[in-house]
mmCIF file of C-alpha atoms in Angstrom:
data_model
loop_
_atom_site.group_PDB
_atom_site.id
_atom_site.type_symbol
_atom_site.label_atom_id
_atom_site.label_comp_id
_atom_site.label_asym_id
_atom_site.label_seq_id
_atom_site.Cartn_x
_atom_site.Cartn_y
_atom_site.Cartn_z
ATOM 1 C CA MET A 1448 -21.872 -11.480 -78.159
ATOM 2 C CA MET A 1449 -18.858 -13.541 -79.281
ATOM 3 C CA ILE A 1450 -16.541 -11.057 -77.550
ATOM 4 C CA ILE A 1451 -18.387 -11.529 -74.252
ATOM 5 C CA ILE A 1452 -18.107 -15.315 -74.474
ATOM 6 C CA THR A 1453 -14.408 -15.103 -75.348
ATOM 7 C CA LEU A 1454 -13.791 -12.693 -72.483
ATOM 8 C CA ALA A 1455 -15.622 -14.984 -70.065
ATOM 9 C CA LEU A 1456 -13.487 -17.941 -71.162
ATOM 10 C CA VAL A 1457 -10.270 -15.953 -70.730
ATOM 11 C CA ILE A 1458 -11.292 -14.771 -67.258
ATOM 12 C CA ASN A 1459 -12.234 -18.315 -66.290
ATOM 13 C CA ALA A 1460 -8.844 -19.614 -67.463
ATOM 14 C CA VAL A 1461 -6.990 -16.929 -65.507
ATOM 15 C CA VAL A 1462 -8.988 -17.612 -62.339
ATOM 16 C CA ALA A 1463 -8.475 -21.364 -62.691
ATOM 17 C CA ASP A 1464 -4.728 -20.837 -63.114
ATOM 18 C CA GLU A 1465 -4.607 -18.698 -59.962
ATOM 19 C CA GLU A 1466 -6.106 -21.523 -57.915
ATOM 20 C CA LYS A 1467 -3.016 -23.743 -58.182
ATOM 21 C CA TYR A 1468 -0.979 -24.398 -55.049
ATOM 22 C CA ASP A 1469 2.082 -22.215 -54.658
ATOM 23 C CA LEU A 1470 4.574 -24.366 -52.770
ATOM 24 C CA PRO A 1471 8.345 -24.408 -52.911
ATOM 25 C CA LEU A 1472 9.271 -27.268 -55.200
ATOM 26 C CA LEU A 1473 11.132 -29.978 -53.314
ATOM 27 C CA ASP A 1474 13.363 -32.600 -54.906
ATOM 28 C CA MET A 1475 11.599 -35.737 -53.689
ATOM 29 C CA LYS A 1476 14.220 -37.980 -55.270
ATOM 30 C CA GLU A 1477 16.895 -36.224 -53.217
ATOM 31 C CA ILE A 1478 14.792 -36.481 -50.051
ATOM 32 C CA ALA A 1479 14.274 -40.198 -50.739
ATOM 33 C CA ARG A 1480 18.045 -40.727 -51.026
ATOM 34 C CA ASN A 1481 18.644 -39.144 -47.623
ATOM 35 C CA PRO A 1482 17.126 -41.235 -44.785
ATOM 36 C CA VAL A 1483 17.494 -38.414 -42.237
ATOM 37 C CA GLU A 1484 15.724 -35.939 -44.519
ATOM 38 C CA LEU A 1485 13.010 -38.439 -45.438
ATOM 39 C CA LYS A 1486 12.364 -39.064 -41.742
ATOM 40 C CA SER A 1487 12.215 -35.313 -41.084
ATOM 41 C CA PHE A 1488 9.690 -34.830 -43.900
ATOM 42 C CA LEU A 1489 7.544 -37.767 -42.764
ATOM 43 C CA ASP A 1490 7.699 -36.693 -39.122
ATOM 44 C CA CYS A 1491 6.426 -33.289 -40.232
ATOM 45 C CA LEU A 1492 3.600 -34.703 -42.350
ATOM 46 C CA LEU A 1493 2.570 -37.148 -39.633
ATOM 47 C CA ASP A 1494 2.693 -34.528 -36.831
ATOM 48 C CA ARG A 1495 5.444 -36.367 -34.975
ATOM 49 C CA ALA A 1496 7.828 -33.413 -35.005
ATOM 50 C CA PRO A 1497 7.830 -29.736 -35.901
ATOM 51 C CA CYS A 1498 8.121 -28.980 -39.600
ATOM 52 C CA LYS A 1499 11.012 -27.294 -41.276
ATOM 53 C CA GLU A 1500 9.716 -24.099 -42.831
ATOM 54 C CA VAL A 1501 10.023 -25.553 -46.345
ATOM 55 C CA TYR A 1502 7.845 -28.556 -45.374
ATOM 56 C CA GLN A 1503 5.109 -26.669 -43.518
ATOM 57 C CA GLY A 1504 3.079 -25.793 -46.613
ATOM 58 C CA TYR A 1505 3.017 -29.427 -47.685
ATOM 59 C CA ARG A 1506 1.567 -30.460 -44.335
ATOM 60 C CA ASP A 1507 -0.918 -27.587 -44.370
ATOM 61 C CA LEU A 1508 -2.229 -28.470 -47.839
ATOM 62 C CA ALA A 1509 -2.086 -32.274 -47.530
ATOM 63 C CA PRO A 1510 -5.686 -32.771 -46.315
ATOM 64 C CA GLU A 1511 -7.214 -30.647 -49.085
ATOM 65 C CA SER A 1512 -4.963 -31.972 -51.842
ATOM 66 C CA ILE A 1513 -5.776 -35.550 -50.829
ATOM 67 C CA ARG A 1514 -9.534 -34.905 -50.722
ATOM 68 C CA GLU A 1515 -9.426 -33.166 -54.106
ATOM 69 C CA ALA A 1516 -7.085 -35.685 -55.805
ATOM 70 C CA CYS A 1517 -4.476 -32.970 -56.281
ATOM 71 C CA GLY A 1518 -6.920 -30.847 -58.262
ATOM 72 C CA LYS A 1519 -5.032 -27.640 -57.460
ATOM 73 C CA CYS A 1520 -1.588 -29.193 -57.894
ATOM 74 C CA THR A 1521 0.741 -28.019 -60.604
ATOM 75 C CA THR A 1522 2.242 -30.628 -62.903
ATOM 76 C CA GLU A 1523 5.436 -30.459 -60.840
ATOM 77 C CA LEU A 1524 3.529 -31.167 -57.631
ATOM 78 C CA LYS A 1525 1.784 -34.145 -59.232
ATOM 79 C CA ILE A 1526 5.175 -35.542 -60.233
ATOM 80 C CA PHE A 1527 6.385 -34.908 -56.674
ATOM 81 C CA ALA A 1528 3.347 -36.729 -55.263
ATOM 82 C CA TYR A 1529 3.912 -39.705 -57.550
ATOM 83 C CA ILE A 1530 7.550 -39.988 -56.399
ATOM 84 C CA PHE A 1531 6.471 -39.500 -52.765
ATOM 85 C CA PHE A 1532 3.974 -42.379 -52.827
ATOM 86 C CA ASP A 1533 6.321 -44.608 -54.807
ATOM 87 C CA THR A 1534 9.109 -43.945 -52.285
ATOM 88 C CA LEU A 1535 6.893 -44.737 -49.315
ATOM 89 C CA LYS A 1536 5.456 -47.920 -50.804
ATOM 90 C CA THR A 1537 8.863 -49.174 -51.931
ATOM 91 C CA PHE A 1538 11.141 -48.242 -49.028
ATOM 92 C CA VAL A 1539 9.000 -47.562 -45.955
ATOM 93 C CA PRO A 1540 5.634 -49.286 -46.400
ATOM 94 C CA GLU A 1541 4.808 -48.872 -42.716
ATOM 95 C CA GLU A 1542 5.060 -45.091 -43.160
ATOM 96 C CA TYR A 1543 2.865 -45.330 -46.249
ATOM 97 C CA GLN A 1544 0.239 -47.000 -44.070
ATOM 98 C CA ASN A 1545 0.744 -44.380 -41.325
ATOM 99 C CA PHE A 1546 0.202 -41.656 -43.931
ATOM 100 C CA ARG A 1547 -2.980 -43.316 -45.199
ATOM 101 C CA ASN A 1548 -4.262 -43.798 -41.650
ATOM 102 C CA LYS A 1549 -3.697 -40.143 -40.785
ATOM 103 C CA TYR A 1550 -5.020 -38.493 -43.934
ATOM 104 C CA ASP A 1551 -7.585 -41.018 -45.163
ATOM 105 C CA PRO A 1552 -8.673 -43.281 -42.293
ATOM 106 C CA ASP A 1553 -11.853 -44.298 -44.139
ATOM 107 C CA ASN A 1554 -10.008 -45.148 -47.382
ATOM 108 C CA ILE A 1555 -12.051 -42.750 -49.477
ATOM 109 C CA TYR A 1556 -9.527 -40.421 -51.136
ATOM 110 C CA ILE A 1557 -5.957 -41.679 -51.447
ATOM 111 C CA ASP A 1558 -6.615 -44.329 -54.085
ATOM 112 C CA ARG A 1559 -8.162 -41.677 -56.328
ATOM 113 C CA LEU A 1560 -5.224 -39.346 -55.642
ATOM 114 C CA GLU A 1561 -2.704 -42.065 -56.470
ATOM 115 C CA GLU A 1562 -4.586 -42.858 -59.664
ATOM 116 C CA GLU A 1563 -4.385 -39.185 -60.664
ATOM 117 C CA VAL A 1564 -0.674 -38.746 -59.920
ATOM 118 C CA SER A 1565 0.209 -42.081 -61.553
ATOM 119 C CA LYS A 1566 -0.531 -40.350 -64.860
ATOM 120 C CA TYR A 1567 2.768 -38.521 -64.243
ATOM 121 C CA ARG A 1568 4.842 -41.678 -63.737
ATOM 122 C CA PHE A 1569 6.811 -41.318 -66.965
ATOM 123 C CA ALA A 1570 7.474 -37.645 -66.279
ATOM 124 C CA ALA A 1571 8.706 -38.638 -62.812
ATOM 125 C CA LEU A 1572 11.050 -41.235 -64.288
ATOM 126 C CA ALA A 1573 12.447 -38.637 -66.671
ATOM 127 C CA SER A 1574 13.029 -36.042 -63.955
#
């Protein structure tokens, strides 16, 4: 019986691990330092321009990841999200509001998402 329980736990852990997002890891700090690149990324996310191939997956998964407070995000993606929100709020607050309006017009999800990714603030500072 103990073997069955152990096997079930291992299978559950493997399945849970497989449910993480598989996105190319972007250097959000580098994007933030480049106004042209930041605009390109934001224009993609906000449907104002076509996405570069590397950004497309981020736009595709944004609605789900926001609703689920980044539940399927890897640690690296949570760090990325923390830097993303910090960049918007600090340097382009109007775009932060545009992002909120597009992805969370009823103000239900983004605060919870930001609370979750803020747990990675120190990791973001160290990266």
